[in-house]
Amino acid sequence: MTPREPATHRDAISRRSGLRQVAGLSVLIGCLLLSACAVSPQAQPRSISVQATAQETLKATLSMLAERGFVIRHGDGNLGQIDAVLASRSGYEVHAQVTSGGERPAGLVMQNGDTYLTLSGRRGGQPLEAVELDPLFIDVQNRLGLLP
């Protein structure tokens, strides 16, 4: 063995070690990028309009959520917003927005006045379907005396 051969052998080992580090770093970066792409879908809002004041609608919505066992995390009468979570089910949350006049909100399915109630929610990170929000709308309309 000449003195040059061990240096070449050491260089080869060093190169392989460097390649392993680069490969490991590439795998780590790839995993991080893939996990960043795993974003949960946005909750789709659903709206109705009612023949009641914004204050009456907000009050009826707050009452309906509380009686159904929701814990109100945030409520703002000036903004017309309520954020609530269902106490008996972890990960079940509802957002309510009440507006009056102005632009028609996204997801409007029923036009019957100039006060808009918009609901959206999640259960286990997944958006609630329209059929899961409909009973809440019906309950609010009933509390407002708008249903026969």
mmCIF file of N, CA and C in Angstrom:
data_model
loop_
_atom_site.group_PDB
_atom_site.id
_atom_site.type_symbol
_atom_site.label_atom_id
_atom_site.label_comp_id
_atom_site.label_asym_id
_atom_site.label_seq_id
_atom_site.Cartn_x
_atom_site.Cartn_y
_atom_site.Cartn_z
ATOM 1 N N MET A 1 0.826 -1.174 0.000
ATOM 2 C CA MET A 1 0.000 0.000 0.000
ATOM 3 C C MET A 1 0.872 1.239 0.000
ATOM 4 N N THR A 2 0.550 2.132 -0.849
ATOM 5 C CA THR A 2 1.320 3.376 -0.891
ATOM 6 C C THR A 2 0.634 4.403 -0.016
ATOM 7 N N PRO A 3 1.326 5.430 0.355
ATOM 8 C CA PRO A 3 0.714 6.443 1.206
ATOM 9 C C PRO A 3 -0.492 7.103 0.544
ATOM 10 N N ARG A 4 -0.560 7.040 -0.757
ATOM 11 C CA ARG A 4 -1.663 7.678 -1.468
ATOM 12 C C ARG A 4 -2.962 6.877 -1.331
ATOM 13 N N GLU A 5 -2.915 5.572 -1.254
ATOM 14 C CA GLU A 5 -4.105 4.738 -1.192
ATOM 15 C C GLU A 5 -4.938 4.989 0.067
ATOM 16 N N PRO A 6 -4.368 5.065 1.261
ATOM 17 C CA PRO A 6 -5.206 5.327 2.432
ATOM 18 C C PRO A 6 -5.917 6.675 2.330
ATOM 19 N N ALA A 7 -5.265 7.675 1.753
ATOM 20 C CA ALA A 7 -5.914 8.980 1.610
ATOM 21 C C ALA A 7 -7.102 8.850 0.671
ATOM 22 N N THR A 8 -6.978 8.104 -0.411
ATOM 23 C CA THR A 8 -8.061 7.893 -1.349
ATOM 24 C C THR A 8 -9.188 7.133 -0.676
ATOM 25 N N HIS A 9 -8.843 6.150 0.103
ATOM 26 C CA HIS A 9 -9.843 5.370 0.824
ATOM 27 C C HIS A 9 -10.594 6.260 1.826
ATOM 28 N N ARG A 10 -9.836 7.111 2.547
ATOM 29 C CA ARG A 10 -10.461 8.033 3.493
ATOM 30 C C ARG A 10 -11.361 9.019 2.759
ATOM 31 N N ASP A 11 -10.911 9.479 1.604
ATOM 32 C CA ASP A 11 -11.730 10.407 0.815
ATOM 33 C C ASP A 11 -13.036 9.747 0.376
ATOM 34 N N ALA A 12 -12.950 8.493 -0.022
ATOM 35 C CA ALA A 12 -14.149 7.770 -0.466
ATOM 36 C C ALA A 12 -15.121 7.621 0.695
ATOM 37 N N ILE A 13 -14.615 7.290 1.862
ATOM 38 C CA ILE A 13 -15.482 7.156 3.038
ATOM 39 C C ILE A 13 -16.094 8.505 3.387
ATOM 40 N N SER A 14 -15.298 9.548 3.322
ATOM 41 C CA SER A 14 -15.782 10.898 3.624
ATOM 42 C C SER A 14 -16.873 11.317 2.642
ATOM 43 N N ARG A 15 -16.679 10.992 1.348
ATOM 44 C CA ARG A 15 -17.687 11.328 0.342
ATOM 45 C C ARG A 15 -18.986 10.578 0.589
ATOM 46 N N ARG A 16 -18.893 9.289 0.911
ATOM 47 C CA ARG A 16 -20.100 8.510 1.197
ATOM 48 C C ARG A 16 -20.827 9.061 2.418
ATOM 49 N N SER A 17 -20.087 9.436 3.425
ATOM 50 C CA SER A 17 -20.688 10.001 4.627
ATOM 51 C C SER A 17 -21.384 11.319 4.292
ATOM 52 N N GLY A 18 -20.762 12.134 3.474
ATOM 53 C CA GLY A 18 -21.360 13.404 3.055
ATOM 54 C C GLY A 18 -22.621 13.171 2.236
ATOM 55 N N LEU A 19 -22.590 12.170 1.347
ATOM 56 C CA LEU A 19 -23.768 11.848 0.545
ATOM 57 C C LEU A 19 -24.915 11.378 1.431
ATOM 58 N N ARG A 20 -24.611 10.587 2.453
ATOM 59 C CA ARG A 20 -25.651 10.128 3.382
ATOM 60 C C ARG A 20 -26.269 11.317 4.119
ATOM 61 N N GLN A 21 -25.449 12.261 4.522
ATOM 62 C CA GLN A 21 -25.964 13.442 5.220
ATOM 63 C C GLN A 21 -26.863 14.263 4.303
ATOM 64 N N VAL A 22 -26.441 14.436 3.056
ATOM 65 C CA VAL A 22 -27.249 15.185 2.090
ATOM 66 C C VAL A 22 -28.554 14.440 1.819
ATOM 67 N N ALA A 23 -28.495 13.126 1.668
ATOM 68 C CA ALA A 23 -29.707 12.333 1.427
ATOM 69 C C ALA A 23 -30.644 12.420 2.628
ATOM 70 N N GLY A 24 -30.093 12.325 3.824
ATOM 71 C CA GLY A 24 -30.916 12.425 5.025
ATOM 72 C C GLY A 24 -31.562 13.796 5.149
ATOM 73 N N LEU A 25 -30.800 14.826 4.833
ATOM 74 C CA LEU A 25 -31.338 16.185 4.872
ATOM 75 C C LEU A 25 -32.418 16.366 3.816
ATOM 76 N N SER A 26 -32.239 15.794 2.650
ATOM 77 C CA SER A 26 -33.247 15.879 1.583
ATOM 78 C C SER A 26 -34.545 15.199 2.002
ATOM 79 N N VAL A 27 -34.440 14.045 2.629
ATOM 80 C CA VAL A 27 -35.632 13.335 3.099
ATOM 81 C C VAL A 27 -36.343 14.171 4.157
ATOM 82 N N LEU A 28 -35.594 14.763 5.062
ATOM 83 C CA LEU A 28 -36.186 15.590 6.108
ATOM 84 C C LEU A 28 -36.909 16.800 5.515
ATOM 85 N N ILE A 29 -36.286 17.474 4.569
ATOM 86 C CA ILE A 29 -36.918 18.629 3.914
ATOM 87 C C ILE A 29 -38.171 18.203 3.159
ATOM 88 N N GLY A 30 -38.097 17.061 2.470
ATOM 89 C CA GLY A 30 -39.268 16.548 1.749
ATOM 90 C C GLY A 30 -40.435 16.265 2.685
ATOM 91 N N CYS A 31 -40.141 15.671 3.833
ATOM 92 C CA CYS A 31 -41.203 15.392 4.814
ATOM 93 C C CYS A 31 -41.817 16.679 5.342
ATOM 94 N N LEU A 32 -40.985 17.663 5.605
ATOM 95 C CA LEU A 32 -41.495 18.946 6.087
ATOM 96 C C LEU A 32 -42.379 19.620 5.041
ATOM 97 N N LEU A 33 -41.959 19.557 3.786
ATOM 98 C CA LEU A 33 -42.771 20.160 2.727
ATOM 99 C C LEU A 33 -44.108 19.442 2.574
ATOM 100 N N LEU A 34 -44.100 18.135 2.659
ATOM 101 C CA LEU A 34 -45.345 17.379 2.537
ATOM 102 C C LEU A 34 -46.271 17.642 3.712
ATOM 103 N N SER A 35 -45.728 17.764 4.901
ATOM 104 C CA SER A 35 -46.589 18.025 6.054
ATOM 105 C C SER A 35 -47.171 19.432 5.986
ATOM 106 N N ALA A 36 -46.466 20.370 5.381
ATOM 107 C CA ALA A 36 -46.993 21.728 5.227
ATOM 108 C C ALA A 36 -48.149 21.755 4.238
ATOM 109 N N CYS A 37 -48.182 20.811 3.330
ATOM 110 C CA CYS A 37 -49.254 20.755 2.333
ATOM 111 C C CYS A 37 -50.531 20.135 2.894
ATOM 112 N N ALA A 38 -50.439 19.462 4.014
ATOM 113 C CA ALA A 38 -51.604 18.787 4.588
ATOM 114 C C ALA A 38 -52.445 19.791 5.378
ATOM 115 N N VAL A 39 -53.097 20.683 4.666
ATOM 116 C CA VAL A 39 -53.922 21.714 5.285
ATOM 117 C C VAL A 39 -55.364 21.242 5.264
ATOM 118 N N SER A 40 -56.069 21.437 6.378
ATOM 119 C CA SER A 40 -57.464 21.019 6.416
ATOM 120 C C SER A 40 -58.313 21.967 5.579
ATOM 121 N N PRO A 41 -59.351 21.446 4.921
ATOM 122 C CA PRO A 41 -60.182 22.277 4.056
ATOM 123 C C PRO A 41 -60.931 23.341 4.839
ATOM 124 N N GLN A 42 -61.207 24.448 4.174
ATOM 125 C CA GLN A 42 -61.927 25.552 4.784
ATOM 126 C C GLN A 42 -63.385 25.183 5.020
ATOM 127 N N ALA A 43 -63.917 25.649 6.131
ATOM 128 C CA ALA A 43 -65.334 25.460 6.416
ATOM 129 C C ALA A 43 -66.142 26.337 5.458
ATOM 130 N N GLN A 44 -67.097 25.746 4.782
ATOM 131 C CA GLN A 44 -67.922 26.478 3.826
ATOM 132 C C GLN A 44 -69.094 27.135 4.545
ATOM 133 N N PRO A 45 -69.204 28.460 4.448
ATOM 134 C CA PRO A 45 -70.318 29.117 5.127
ATOM 135 C C PRO A 45 -71.642 28.853 4.424
ATOM 136 N N ARG A 46 -72.701 28.886 5.200
ATOM 137 C CA ARG A 46 -74.062 28.729 4.692
ATOM 138 C C ARG A 46 -74.863 29.853 5.333
ATOM 139 N N SER A 47 -75.666 30.552 4.552
ATOM 140 C CA SER A 47 -76.371 31.733 5.046
ATOM 141 C C SER A 47 -77.850 31.692 4.719
ATOM 142 N N ILE A 48 -78.627 32.345 5.593
ATOM 143 C CA ILE A 48 -80.045 32.588 5.330
ATOM 144 C C ILE A 48 -80.308 34.056 5.665
ATOM 145 N N SER A 49 -81.382 34.590 5.141
ATOM 146 C CA SER A 49 -81.796 35.928 5.554
ATOM 147 C C SER A 49 -83.123 35.793 6.275
ATOM 148 N N VAL A 50 -83.325 36.653 7.263
ATOM 149 C CA VAL A 50 -84.532 36.580 8.092
ATOM 150 C C VAL A 50 -85.155 37.961 8.233
ATOM 151 N N GLN A 51 -86.427 37.955 8.563
ATOM 152 C CA GLN A 51 -87.150 39.204 8.809
ATOM 153 C C GLN A 51 -87.141 39.488 10.305
ATOM 154 N N ALA A 52 -85.989 39.892 10.798
ATOM 155 C CA ALA A 52 -85.800 40.250 12.205
ATOM 156 C C ALA A 52 -84.608 41.199 12.252
ATOM 157 N N THR A 53 -84.439 41.884 13.363
ATOM 158 C CA THR A 53 -83.289 42.767 13.488
ATOM 159 C C THR A 53 -82.032 41.929 13.709
ATOM 160 N N ALA A 54 -80.893 42.537 13.463
ATOM 161 C CA ALA A 54 -79.624 41.843 13.680
ATOM 162 C C ALA A 54 -79.474 41.462 15.151
ATOM 163 N N GLN A 55 -79.879 42.365 16.048
ATOM 164 C CA GLN A 55 -79.770 42.099 17.483
ATOM 165 C C GLN A 55 -80.646 40.917 17.906
ATOM 166 N N GLU A 56 -81.879 40.866 17.398
ATOM 167 C CA GLU A 56 -82.780 39.745 17.717
ATOM 168 C C GLU A 56 -82.211 38.427 17.182
ATOM 169 N N THR A 57 -81.665 38.475 15.976
ATOM 170 C CA THR A 57 -81.106 37.272 15.350
ATOM 171 C C THR A 57 -79.882 36.783 16.114
ATOM 172 N N LEU A 58 -79.024 37.708 16.520
ATOM 173 C CA LEU A 58 -77.832 37.339 17.283
ATOM 174 C C LEU A 58 -78.225 36.738 18.633
ATOM 175 N N LYS A 59 -79.194 37.339 19.274
ATOM 176 C CA LYS A 59 -79.672 36.849 20.576
ATOM 177 C C LYS A 59 -80.272 35.441 20.440
ATOM 178 N N ALA A 60 -81.084 35.225 19.403
ATOM 179 C CA ALA A 60 -81.689 33.906 19.171
ATOM 180 C C ALA A 60 -80.615 32.859 18.862
ATOM 181 N N THR A 61 -79.588 33.249 18.118
ATOM 182 C CA THR A 61 -78.493 32.330 17.776
ATOM 183 C C THR A 61 -77.704 31.967 19.026
ATOM 184 N N LEU A 62 -77.404 32.960 19.848
ATOM 185 C CA LEU A 62 -76.677 32.719 21.098
ATOM 186 C C LEU A 62 -77.475 31.788 22.011
ATOM 187 N N SER A 63 -78.752 32.039 22.132
ATOM 188 C CA SER A 63 -79.627 31.210 22.970
ATOM 189 C C SER A 63 -79.673 29.777 22.440
ATOM 190 N N MET A 64 -79.819 29.620 21.120
ATOM 191 C CA MET A 64 -79.886 28.291 20.511
ATOM 192 C C MET A 64 -78.604 27.510 20.781
ATOM 193 N N LEU A 65 -77.449 28.142 20.593
ATOM 194 C CA LEU A 65 -76.176 27.452 20.814
ATOM 195 C C LEU A 65 -76.014 27.051 22.279
ATOM 196 N N ALA A 66 -76.337 27.959 23.180
ATOM 197 C CA ALA A 66 -76.192 27.662 24.609
ATOM 198 C C ALA A 66 -77.107 26.513 25.030
ATOM 199 N N GLU A 67 -78.343 26.504 24.557
ATOM 200 C CA GLU A 67 -79.280 25.440 24.928
ATOM 201 C C GLU A 67 -78.922 24.096 24.313
ATOM 202 N N ARG A 68 -78.170 24.109 23.242
ATOM 203 C CA ARG A 68 -77.728 22.857 22.618
ATOM 204 C C ARG A 68 -76.425 22.345 23.244
ATOM 205 N N GLY A 69 -75.911 23.028 24.261
ATOM 206 C CA GLY A 69 -74.720 22.551 24.964
ATOM 207 C C GLY A 69 -73.412 23.126 24.469
ATOM 208 N N PHE A 70 -73.465 24.176 23.658
ATOM 209 C CA PHE A 70 -72.233 24.807 23.189
ATOM 210 C C PHE A 70 -71.690 25.743 24.257
ATOM 211 N N VAL A 71 -70.376 25.818 24.333
ATOM 212 C CA VAL A 71 -69.704 26.777 25.191
ATOM 213 C C VAL A 71 -69.296 27.941 24.287
ATOM 214 N N ILE A 72 -69.706 29.131 24.669
ATOM 215 C CA ILE A 72 -69.403 30.314 23.855
ATOM 216 C C ILE A 72 -67.970 30.739 24.169
ATOM 217 N N ARG A 73 -67.093 30.601 23.191
ATOM 218 C CA ARG A 73 -65.695 31.003 23.374
ATOM 219 C C ARG A 73 -65.509 32.487 23.149
ATOM 220 N N HIS A 74 -66.265 33.020 22.203
ATOM 221 C CA HIS A 74 -66.142 34.442 21.879
ATOM 222 C C HIS A 74 -67.479 34.931 21.351
ATOM 223 N N GLY A 75 -67.926 36.051 21.843
ATOM 224 C CA GLY A 75 -69.141 36.668 21.344
ATOM 225 C C GLY A 75 -68.944 38.171 21.308
ATOM 226 N N ASP A 76 -69.297 38.789 20.201
ATOM 227 C CA ASP A 76 -69.152 40.234 20.067
ATOM 228 C C ASP A 76 -70.405 40.786 19.405
ATOM 229 N N GLY A 77 -71.231 41.461 20.200
ATOM 230 C CA GLY A 77 -72.475 42.026 19.686
ATOM 231 C C GLY A 77 -72.249 43.114 18.658
ATOM 232 N N ASN A 78 -71.174 43.902 18.816
ATOM 233 C CA ASN A 78 -70.889 44.968 17.850
ATOM 234 C C ASN A 78 -70.489 44.414 16.490
ATOM 235 N N LEU A 79 -69.754 43.321 16.495
ATOM 236 C CA LEU A 79 -69.336 42.691 15.237
ATOM 237 C C LEU A 79 -70.356 41.666 14.749
ATOM 238 N N GLY A 80 -71.279 41.269 15.621
ATOM 239 C CA GLY A 80 -72.284 40.275 15.258
ATOM 240 C C GLY A 80 -71.699 38.890 15.082
ATOM 241 N N GLN A 81 -70.726 38.533 15.916
ATOM 242 C CA GLN A 81 -70.052 37.244 15.773
ATOM 243 C C GLN A 81 -70.136 36.420 17.045
ATOM 244 N N ILE A 82 -70.243 35.105 16.845
ATOM 245 C CA ILE A 82 -70.217 34.151 17.955
ATOM 246 C C ILE A 82 -69.344 32.971 17.517
ATOM 247 N N ASP A 83 -68.411 32.572 18.386
ATOM 248 C CA ASP A 83 -67.626 31.355 18.193
ATOM 249 C C ASP A 83 -67.933 30.444 19.363
ATOM 250 N N ALA A 84 -68.327 29.209 19.058
ATOM 251 C CA ALA A 84 -68.736 28.279 20.108
ATOM 252 C C ALA A 84 -68.210 26.885 19.824
ATOM 253 N N VAL A 85 -67.983 26.132 20.897
ATOM 254 C CA VAL A 85 -67.565 24.726 20.790
ATOM 255 C C VAL A 85 -68.557 23.888 21.585
ATOM 256 N N LEU A 86 -68.812 22.704 21.089
ATOM 257 C CA LEU A 86 -69.737 21.806 21.769
ATOM 258 C C LEU A 86 -69.002 21.144 22.929
ATOM 259 N N ALA A 87 -69.531 21.329 24.136
ATOM 260 C CA ALA A 87 -68.855 20.841 25.339
ATOM 261 C C ALA A 87 -68.723 19.323 25.354
ATOM 262 N N SER A 88 -69.711 18.611 24.828
ATOM 263 C CA SER A 88 -69.691 17.148 24.906
ATOM 264 C C SER A 88 -68.863 16.490 23.805
ATOM 265 N N ARG A 89 -68.489 17.235 22.789
ATOM 266 C CA ARG A 89 -67.705 16.670 21.683
ATOM 267 C C ARG A 89 -66.497 17.542 21.406
ATOM 268 N N SER A 90 -65.353 16.997 21.624
ATOM 269 C CA SER A 90 -64.127 17.726 21.333
ATOM 270 C C SER A 90 -63.989 17.922 19.822
ATOM 271 N N GLY A 91 -63.602 19.103 19.413
ATOM 272 C CA GLY A 91 -63.378 19.361 18.004
ATOM 273 C C GLY A 91 -64.611 19.745 17.214
ATOM 274 N N TYR A 92 -65.744 19.984 17.866
ATOM 275 C CA TYR A 92 -66.976 20.385 17.173
ATOM 276 C C TYR A 92 -67.179 21.862 17.468
ATOM 277 N N GLU A 93 -67.004 22.695 16.453
ATOM 278 C CA GLU A 93 -67.093 24.132 16.655
ATOM 279 C C GLU A 93 -67.956 24.791 15.596
ATOM 280 N N VAL A 94 -68.585 25.895 15.983
ATOM 281 C CA VAL A 94 -69.468 26.640 15.087
ATOM 282 C C VAL A 94 -69.111 28.117 15.163
ATOM 283 N N HIS A 95 -69.128 28.757 14.003
ATOM 284 C CA HIS A 95 -68.937 30.209 13.923
ATOM 285 C C HIS A 95 -70.218 30.797 13.341
ATOM 286 N N ALA A 96 -70.768 31.806 14.021
ATOM 287 C CA ALA A 96 -71.974 32.485 13.547
ATOM 288 C C ALA A 96 -71.647 33.949 13.289
ATOM 289 N N GLN A 97 -72.191 34.475 12.201
ATOM 290 C CA GLN A 97 -72.014 35.882 11.840
ATOM 291 C C GLN A 97 -73.382 36.435 11.467
ATOM 292 N N VAL A 98 -73.781 37.543 12.080
ATOM 293 C CA VAL A 98 -75.047 38.196 11.773
ATOM 294 C C VAL A 98 -74.737 39.577 11.208
ATOM 295 N N THR A 99 -75.277 39.841 10.015
ATOM 296 C CA THR A 99 -75.112 41.150 9.383
ATOM 297 C C THR A 99 -76.485 41.640 8.939
ATOM 298 N N SER A 100 -76.571 42.921 8.695
ATOM 299 C CA SER A 100 -77.841 43.492 8.274
ATOM 300 C C SER A 100 -77.615 44.387 7.068
ATOM 301 N N GLY A 101 -78.477 44.217 6.044
ATOM 302 C CA GLY A 101 -78.345 45.031 4.831
ATOM 303 C C GLY A 101 -77.031 44.735 4.133
ATOM 304 N N GLY A 102 -76.614 45.642 3.315
ATOM 305 C CA GLY A 102 -75.318 45.497 2.650
ATOM 306 C C GLY A 102 -75.271 44.341 1.679
ATOM 307 N N GLU A 103 -74.056 43.827 1.510
ATOM 308 C CA GLU A 103 -73.815 42.734 0.564
ATOM 309 C C GLU A 103 -74.423 41.425 1.031
ATOM 310 N N ARG A 104 -74.863 40.649 0.041
ATOM 311 C CA ARG A 104 -75.348 39.296 0.354
ATOM 312 C C ARG A 104 -74.144 38.435 0.704
ATOM 313 N N PRO A 105 -74.219 37.696 1.797
ATOM 314 C CA PRO A 105 -73.073 36.858 2.200
ATOM 315 C C PRO A 105 -72.929 35.623 1.319
ATOM 316 N N ALA A 106 -71.746 35.036 1.399
ATOM 317 C CA ALA A 106 -71.464 33.803 0.659
ATOM 318 C C ALA A 106 -72.348 32.680 1.188
ATOM 319 N N GLY A 107 -72.750 31.798 0.308
ATOM 320 C CA GLY A 107 -73.521 30.624 0.716
ATOM 321 C C GLY A 107 -74.971 30.907 1.038
ATOM 322 N N LEU A 108 -75.530 32.021 0.531
ATOM 323 C CA LEU A 108 -76.922 32.373 0.824
ATOM 324 C C LEU A 108 -77.853 31.381 0.147
ATOM 325 N N VAL A 109 -78.688 30.713 0.937
ATOM 326 C CA VAL A 109 -79.589 29.696 0.393
ATOM 327 C C VAL A 109 -81.045 30.096 0.505
ATOM 328 N N MET A 110 -81.331 31.122 1.307
ATOM 329 C CA MET A 110 -82.719 31.530 1.462
ATOM 330 C C MET A 110 -82.784 33.039 1.678
ATOM 331 N N GLN A 111 -83.494 33.744 0.817
ATOM 332 C CA GLN A 111 -83.644 35.192 0.911
ATOM 333 C C GLN A 111 -85.051 35.493 1.403
ATOM 334 N N ASN A 112 -85.164 36.000 2.647
ATOM 335 C CA ASN A 112 -86.476 36.264 3.215
ATOM 336 C C ASN A 112 -86.474 37.518 4.090
ATOM 337 N N GLY A 113 -85.471 38.357 3.965
ATOM 338 C CA GLY A 113 -85.362 39.568 4.770
ATOM 339 C C GLY A 113 -84.036 40.237 4.496
ATOM 340 N N ASP A 114 -83.709 41.235 5.323
ATOM 341 C CA ASP A 114 -82.439 41.929 5.082
ATOM 342 C C ASP A 114 -81.440 41.759 6.224
ATOM 343 N N THR A 115 -81.693 40.800 7.123
ATOM 344 C CA THR A 115 -80.714 40.420 8.140
ATOM 345 C C THR A 115 -80.216 39.029 7.782
ATOM 346 N N TYR A 116 -78.899 38.890 7.749
ATOM 347 C CA TYR A 116 -78.291 37.636 7.307
ATOM 348 C C TYR A 116 -77.640 36.900 8.478
ATOM 349 N N LEU A 117 -77.921 35.606 8.573
ATOM 350 C CA LEU A 117 -77.261 34.734 9.531
ATOM 351 C C LEU A 117 -76.407 33.761 8.731
ATOM 352 N N THR A 118 -75.112 33.790 9.000
ATOM 353 C CA THR A 118 -74.168 32.901 8.331
ATOM 354 C C THR A 118 -73.556 31.975 9.371
ATOM 355 N N LEU A 119 -73.604 30.677 9.094
ATOM 356 C CA LEU A 119 -73.020 29.672 9.982
ATOM 357 C C LEU A 119 -71.980 28.857 9.223
ATOM 358 N N SER A 120 -70.921 28.513 9.908
ATOM 359 C CA SER A 120 -69.942 27.562 9.391
ATOM 360 C C SER A 120 -69.395 26.821 10.595
ATOM 361 N N GLY A 121 -68.798 25.689 10.357
ATOM 362 C CA GLY A 121 -68.280 24.926 11.487
ATOM 363 C C GLY A 121 -67.375 23.798 11.076
ATOM 364 N N ARG A 122 -66.814 23.156 12.087
ATOM 365 C CA ARG A 122 -65.901 22.033 11.887
ATOM 366 C C ARG A 122 -66.174 20.966 12.939
ATOM 367 N N ARG A 123 -65.916 19.746 12.535
ATOM 368 C CA ARG A 123 -65.931 18.629 13.475
ATOM 369 C C ARG A 123 -64.727 17.777 13.137
ATOM 370 N N GLY A 124 -63.827 17.626 14.106
ATOM 371 C CA GLY A 124 -62.613 16.841 13.878
ATOM 372 C C GLY A 124 -61.757 17.407 12.767
ATOM 373 N N GLY A 125 -61.743 18.723 12.609
ATOM 374 C CA GLY A 125 -60.924 19.365 11.582
ATOM 375 C C GLY A 125 -61.559 19.404 10.205
ATOM 376 N N GLN A 126 -62.707 18.763 10.034
ATOM 377 C CA GLN A 126 -63.383 18.730 8.739
ATOM 378 C C GLN A 126 -64.576 19.684 8.751
ATOM 379 N N PRO A 127 -64.830 20.369 7.635
ATOM 380 C CA PRO A 127 -65.965 21.290 7.584
ATOM 381 C C PRO A 127 -67.290 20.562 7.767
ATOM 382 N N LEU A 128 -68.232 21.226 8.454
ATOM 383 C CA LEU A 128 -69.572 20.668 8.609
ATOM 384 C C LEU A 128 -70.317 20.773 7.284
ATOM 385 N N GLU A 129 -71.078 19.754 6.976
ATOM 386 C CA GLU A 129 -71.907 19.741 5.775
ATOM 387 C C GLU A 129 -73.143 20.612 5.996
ATOM 388 N N ALA A 130 -73.793 20.998 4.916
ATOM 389 C CA ALA A 130 -74.995 21.827 4.993
ATOM 390 C C ALA A 130 -76.090 21.153 5.821
ATOM 391 N N VAL A 131 -76.234 19.847 5.679
ATOM 392 C CA VAL A 131 -77.291 19.142 6.408
ATOM 393 C C VAL A 131 -77.054 19.174 7.915
ATOM 394 N N GLU A 132 -75.813 19.374 8.338
ATOM 395 C CA GLU A 132 -75.513 19.472 9.759
ATOM 396 C C GLU A 132 -75.804 20.876 10.296
ATOM 397 N N LEU A 133 -75.797 21.871 9.413
ATOM 398 C CA LEU A 133 -76.081 23.249 9.828
ATOM 399 C C LEU A 133 -77.569 23.579 9.748
ATOM 400 N N ASP A 134 -78.305 22.889 8.883
ATOM 401 C CA ASP A 134 -79.729 23.191 8.693
ATOM 402 C C ASP A 134 -80.550 23.157 9.982
ATOM 403 N N PRO A 135 -80.374 22.157 10.869
ATOM 404 C CA PRO A 135 -81.158 22.173 12.107
ATOM 405 C C PRO A 135 -80.900 23.418 12.968
ATOM 406 N N LEU A 136 -79.683 23.943 12.900
ATOM 407 C CA LEU A 136 -79.368 25.154 13.664
ATOM 408 C C LEU A 136 -80.124 26.355 13.096
ATOM 409 N N PHE A 137 -80.173 26.459 11.764
ATOM 410 C CA PHE A 137 -80.934 27.539 11.117
ATOM 411 C C PHE A 137 -82.419 27.436 11.477
ATOM 412 N N ILE A 138 -82.949 26.230 11.421
ATOM 413 C CA ILE A 138 -84.373 26.018 11.720
ATOM 414 C C ILE A 138 -84.676 26.415 13.159
ATOM 415 N N ASP A 139 -83.775 26.054 14.072
ATOM 416 C CA ASP A 139 -83.964 26.397 15.480
ATOM 417 C C ASP A 139 -83.977 27.919 15.676
ATOM 418 N N VAL A 140 -83.073 28.632 15.022
ATOM 419 C CA VAL A 140 -83.039 30.104 15.137
ATOM 420 C C VAL A 140 -84.313 30.710 14.562
ATOM 421 N N GLN A 141 -84.754 30.235 13.405
ATOM 422 C CA GLN A 141 -85.987 30.753 12.807
ATOM 423 C C GLN A 141 -87.179 30.494 13.711
ATOM 424 N N ASN A 142 -87.203 29.333 14.334
ATOM 425 C CA ASN A 142 -88.290 29.005 15.258
ATOM 426 C C ASN A 142 -88.282 29.961 16.458
ATOM 427 N N ARG A 143 -87.105 30.243 16.998
ATOM 428 C CA ARG A 143 -86.988 31.155 18.139
ATOM 429 C C ARG A 143 -87.403 32.578 17.764
ATOM 430 N N LEU A 144 -87.214 32.940 16.507
ATOM 431 C CA LEU A 144 -87.616 34.262 16.055
ATOM 432 C C LEU A 144 -89.100 34.333 15.677
ATOM 433 N N GLY A 145 -89.778 33.196 15.741
ATOM 434 C CA GLY A 145 -91.199 33.139 15.395
ATOM 435 C C GLY A 145 -91.462 33.252 13.907
ATOM 436 N N LEU A 146 -90.496 32.804 13.095
ATOM 437 C CA LEU A 146 -90.618 32.917 11.647
ATOM 438 C C LEU A 146 -91.123 31.640 10.982
ATOM 439 N N LEU A 147 -91.271 30.591 11.756
ATOM 440 C CA LEU A 147 -91.768 29.334 11.204
ATOM 441 C C LEU A 147 -93.187 29.082 11.680
ATOM 442 N N PRO A 148 -94.009 28.447 10.826
ATOM 443 C CA PRO A 148 -95.402 28.168 11.224
ATOM 444 C C PRO A 148 -95.482 27.143 12.347
#
